[in-house]
Amino acid sequence: MNANSDESPAIRLTARGMKTRTRIVAAAADLMRVQGIGGTTLDDVMVASGVSKSQLYRHFEDKDALVRAVITNVGEFVIARETNMLGSVSTLAGLRRWRDSLIKANALRHGMYGCALGSLAGEVSDHDAVAREMLDELFRAWQSLIDDALGRMKRAGVLDDSIDTARLAVGFLASLQGGYLLAQTARDVEPMAIAIDVAIAHLETLAAPDRAAS
Amino acid sequence: MSGATDGRCTDEEADYAVTSAATGGESVWSETTGGAAADAATQFRAVLDAEERWLGAVSRAGDFTVWRSRVVREVMDRRSPYAMALRRAHGAGRQAEFLQSWQALIAETVQRIAPGRDTCALPTATSAASGHPESLAVAILASLHGGATLSWLAQDARSLEAALDIVLTPVLALEEPDGRGDQRSG
């Protein structure tokens, strides 16, 4: 056995508690994805996760606390996915593959649910500054991943030396987020594809001479 | 954070001064068109009415900078129907109609200032359609929405400003003597 066999009952209970907590957050994330934050009640979460009211309130004192846990959960997933997808991008072709995978994943659902993180950003209430700041930090991390990819393209000589990659990363992330939203309302992934393609076309105009096709 | 817009802080005072001069002063939204009290349909109508007027005033490429400054101001103003219309989750059908109308207004404007001309030099097949007014309108509206989200989260207009400046680069390049100009922005 491993070291866990030496743990006290209290710690084992905590581990069980963690499992319950994970189940609650997963159920809440699913519900909020489909029904929105506003359309999801704590009763819904109880039913979907199969936990009792007292269990739910032991982990989350109110809905705001649960929303923040969902933001952390969804944020970890999105940032891990983007780190994986953008981490090796250093060419325009690589950037187009990133674009293709996002479009393809979203097209499977006709763009219906939008970006998991963007949807939360669109719905978090004005008065929840903590949730807003958590989302801000996650989007900055996403922006940094795009900036890093553009920076690698610049160092590889794909992009012109003079361009401000951090600023372009803001543009890319805005196009992507807006694209998700347009696709969601149109129930069609096409506007998202167009928005990202225009951003990539702009980047192509910034390509170092003779490197536009790389 | 990468310091995305650090050091590139737009002079907001100057921007707003230009906008105010162009609009004849501060726009003040009443509770019936802005704020939490107004319903979605009223806010959508207010935004589209305003956009019809302001995009209608764009007669050459450079005028888009005035429109851009005004949109930024509206989106960052919590009382503006723009802020509410962009923030609130709505019934998909009604929101789709709203966004399509807005997109059509932008496309008409791009078309008007650049008749019969693709608005961007496109080196590869990937982006074959990207210079069309319709595509640019989609991209502009997407940048506006995405930029508004980022700016709202950061409580800072710079992301929205950067997003709009970048997406408007090919449009503003029409102002250059050769009609294309230097599209480099970044």
XYZ file of N, CA and C in Angstrom, chain A residues 96 121-126 132 135-136 139-140 143-144 147 160 162-164 166-168 170-171 173-175 177-179 181-182 185 187 191 194-195 197-198 201-202 204-207 212, chain B residues 1-5 8 78 87 89 92 95-96 99 121-124 126-127 130 135-136 138-139 141-143 145-147 149-150 152-155 159 162-163 165-166 169 183-186:
276
model
N -3.035 28.065 -38.033
C -4.251 27.646 -38.747
C -4.773 26.315 -38.216
N -18.152 34.459 -18.599
C -17.809 35.888 -18.568
C -19.009 36.751 -18.951
N -19.846 36.232 -19.843
C -21.000 36.989 -20.286
C -22.118 37.026 -19.268
N -22.008 36.165 -18.280
C -23.140 36.024 -17.356
C -22.851 36.367 -15.905
N -21.553 36.401 -15.564
C -21.215 36.712 -14.178
C -21.776 38.089 -13.836
N -22.353 38.190 -12.667
C -23.084 39.415 -12.376
C -22.150 40.571 -12.064
N -22.661 41.760 -12.310
C -21.894 42.987 -12.134
C -21.301 43.122 -10.734
N -15.370 38.133 -11.399
C -14.913 38.906 -12.552
C -13.385 38.910 -12.627
N -12.014 35.568 -13.759
C -12.143 35.402 -15.208
C -11.131 36.267 -15.949
N -10.922 37.468 -15.453
C -9.940 38.371 -16.066
C -8.567 37.704 -16.092
N -8.440 34.904 -18.704
C -8.332 35.410 -20.077
C -6.952 36.006 -20.337
N -6.348 36.581 -19.314
C -4.977 37.090 -19.486
C -4.000 35.938 -19.719
N -4.476 34.892 -23.247
C -3.852 35.914 -24.084
C -2.326 35.725 -24.111
N -1.752 35.400 -22.968
C -0.299 35.171 -22.899
C 0.119 33.975 -23.752
N 0.142 35.213 -27.206
C 1.301 36.106 -27.319
C 2.592 35.290 -27.459
N 7.201 39.701 -38.952
C 8.122 40.826 -38.972
C 8.543 41.198 -37.544
N 9.084 43.955 -36.172
C 8.594 45.195 -35.567
C 7.219 45.058 -34.901
N 6.562 43.899 -35.071
C 5.175 43.849 -34.600
C 5.073 43.644 -33.085
N 4.005 44.178 -32.532
C 3.721 44.087 -31.102
C 2.822 42.862 -30.887
N 1.954 41.228 -28.197
C 1.020 41.285 -27.067
C -0.285 41.955 -27.496
N -0.159 43.012 -28.282
C -1.341 43.723 -28.733
C -2.135 42.867 -29.729
N -1.419 42.196 -30.617
C -2.103 41.312 -31.572
C -2.812 40.172 -30.853
N -4.311 40.308 -28.030
C -5.603 40.845 -27.569
C -6.616 40.765 -28.712
N -6.168 41.173 -29.902
C -7.053 41.132 -31.068
C -7.511 39.722 -31.390
N -7.705 37.108 -29.327
C -8.605 36.589 -28.301
C -9.987 37.249 -28.417
N -10.006 38.547 -28.730
C -11.290 39.235 -28.909
C -12.044 38.658 -30.105
N -11.342 38.435 -31.219
C -11.989 37.847 -32.412
C -12.548 36.474 -32.090
N -13.359 35.200 -29.069
C -14.488 35.262 -28.136
C -15.743 35.798 -28.812
N -15.582 36.871 -29.581
C -16.732 37.413 -30.307
C -17.257 36.410 -31.318
N -16.317 35.690 -31.946
C -16.702 34.667 -32.918
C -17.543 33.565 -32.279
N -19.427 33.900 -29.745
C -20.744 34.450 -29.425
C -21.630 34.562 -30.674
N -21.038 35.041 -31.779
C -21.830 35.144 -33.013
C -22.267 33.760 -33.483
N -25.229 32.565 -31.243
C -26.543 33.142 -31.524
C -27.046 32.709 -32.897
N -26.383 29.856 -34.250
C -26.445 28.394 -34.288
C -25.691 27.861 -35.506
N -19.711 32.288 -38.628
C -19.206 33.611 -38.236
C -17.911 33.537 -37.418
N -15.100 33.005 -39.843
C -14.790 34.246 -40.555
C -13.984 35.188 -39.662
N -14.428 35.345 -38.413
C -13.754 36.274 -37.501
C -12.279 35.890 -37.309
N -10.508 33.967 -39.348
C -9.810 34.064 -40.634
C -9.383 35.495 -40.941
N -10.237 36.448 -40.611
C -9.862 37.851 -40.834
C -8.654 38.213 -39.959
N -5.721 36.640 -41.561
C -5.373 37.383 -42.781
C -4.593 38.643 -42.431
N -4.999 39.286 -41.341
C -4.268 40.479 -40.898
C -2.839 40.094 -40.515
N -1.150 37.683 -41.690
C -0.403 37.373 -42.923
C 0.177 38.635 -43.554
N -0.537 39.744 -43.373
C 0.007 40.991 -43.933
C 1.225 41.450 -43.123
N 1.394 40.880 -41.926
C 2.529 41.243 -41.082
C 3.670 40.238 -41.198
N 3.484 39.251 -42.093
C 4.505 38.214 -42.227
C 5.792 38.818 -42.773
N 5.043 34.215 -45.889
C 3.591 34.160 -45.701
C 3.034 32.746 -45.839
N 0.522 37.604 -17.009
C 0.060 38.596 -17.980
C 1.234 39.099 -18.774
N 1.000 39.328 -20.011
C 2.068 39.683 -20.908
C 2.254 41.187 -21.009
N 1.454 41.929 -20.313
C 1.536 43.376 -20.442
C 1.051 43.792 -21.813
N -0.022 43.136 -22.249
C -0.480 43.260 -23.631
C -0.553 44.685 -24.136
N -1.178 45.530 -23.375
C -1.380 46.863 -23.913
C -0.570 47.900 -23.162
N 0.996 51.192 -24.411
C 0.297 51.595 -25.615
C -1.035 52.235 -25.234
N -21.689 52.024 -18.116
C -22.613 51.019 -17.583
C -24.079 51.347 -17.843
N -23.739 42.690 -22.662
C -23.456 41.933 -21.459
C -24.477 40.850 -21.160
N -27.300 38.000 -21.112
C -27.652 36.798 -21.864
C -29.111 36.909 -22.298
N -31.920 33.452 -27.653
C -31.062 33.389 -28.831
C -31.699 34.013 -30.081
N -31.633 37.843 -30.005
C -30.269 38.338 -30.050
C -29.658 38.127 -31.445
N -29.992 37.009 -32.067
C -29.472 36.728 -33.404
C -29.945 37.797 -34.378
N -28.039 41.049 -33.740
C -26.661 41.018 -34.231
C -26.618 41.051 -35.762
N -5.337 43.230 -48.699
C -4.464 42.474 -49.595
C -4.256 41.095 -48.995
N -4.577 40.075 -49.761
C -4.593 38.749 -49.174
C -3.630 37.808 -49.861
N -2.590 37.425 -49.157
C -1.566 36.624 -49.793
C -1.881 35.135 -49.950
N -2.791 34.593 -49.198
C -3.010 33.138 -49.326
C -4.483 32.785 -49.483
N -6.271 30.751 -47.732
C -6.989 30.615 -46.460
C -7.946 31.770 -46.255
N -7.479 32.931 -46.661
C -8.199 34.137 -46.310
C -8.903 34.751 -47.515
N -11.702 37.030 -46.801
C -11.586 37.883 -45.622
C -11.684 39.372 -45.904
N -17.579 39.866 -44.743
C -16.669 39.187 -43.814
C -16.078 40.176 -42.821
N -15.712 41.341 -43.327
C -15.156 42.348 -42.431
C -16.173 42.770 -41.375
N -18.532 40.920 -40.102
C -18.569 39.846 -39.095
C -17.387 39.996 -38.152
N -16.206 40.239 -38.743
C -14.992 40.345 -37.922
C -15.043 41.560 -36.997
N -17.763 43.063 -35.833
C -18.742 42.816 -34.770
C -18.194 41.817 -33.747
N -17.464 40.816 -34.223
C -16.862 39.838 -33.303
C -15.823 40.518 -32.411
N -14.977 41.340 -33.001
C -13.945 42.030 -32.211
C -14.580 42.960 -31.185
N -17.527 42.566 -29.768
C -18.088 41.758 -28.672
C -17.005 41.147 -27.798
N -16.030 40.528 -28.442
C -14.958 39.900 -27.672
C -14.166 40.936 -26.898
N -13.882 42.061 -27.555
C -13.146 43.136 -26.887
C -13.939 43.703 -25.719
N -16.052 42.080 -23.866
C -15.957 41.103 -22.770
C -14.636 41.263 -22.022
N -13.532 41.323 -22.770
C -12.217 41.446 -22.133
C -12.107 42.758 -21.356
N -14.589 44.550 -20.131
C -15.463 44.531 -18.952
C -14.794 43.766 -17.815
N -14.196 42.632 -18.135
C -13.531 41.835 -17.097
C -12.387 42.612 -16.460
N -11.621 43.338 -17.289
C -10.459 44.078 -16.788
C -10.847 45.456 -16.272
N -12.096 45.858 -16.522
C -12.550 47.207 -16.170
C -11.593 48.249 -16.760
N -8.367 46.827 -24.003
C -8.512 45.615 -24.823
C -9.487 45.859 -25.972
N -7.828 48.092 -28.572
C -6.842 47.363 -29.378
C -7.547 46.452 -30.375
N -8.576 45.735 -29.906
C -9.290 44.799 -30.778
C -9.911 45.526 -31.964
N -9.050 48.560 -33.145
C -7.999 49.157 -33.977
C -7.415 48.125 -34.940
N -7.200 46.920 -34.430
C -6.601 45.878 -35.278
C -7.566 45.480 -36.395
N -7.922 47.966 -39.190
C -6.713 48.317 -39.960
C -6.932 48.260 -41.480
N -0.654 48.353 -44.025
C -1.629 47.733 -43.118
C -1.015 47.283 -41.820
N 0.238 47.531 -41.645
C 0.888 47.025 -40.439
C 0.338 47.709 -39.196
N -0.113 46.877 -38.312
C -0.570 47.396 -37.035
C -0.212 46.379 -35.988
N 0.667 46.693 -35.131
C 0.987 45.707 -34.116
C 2.352 45.957 -33.542
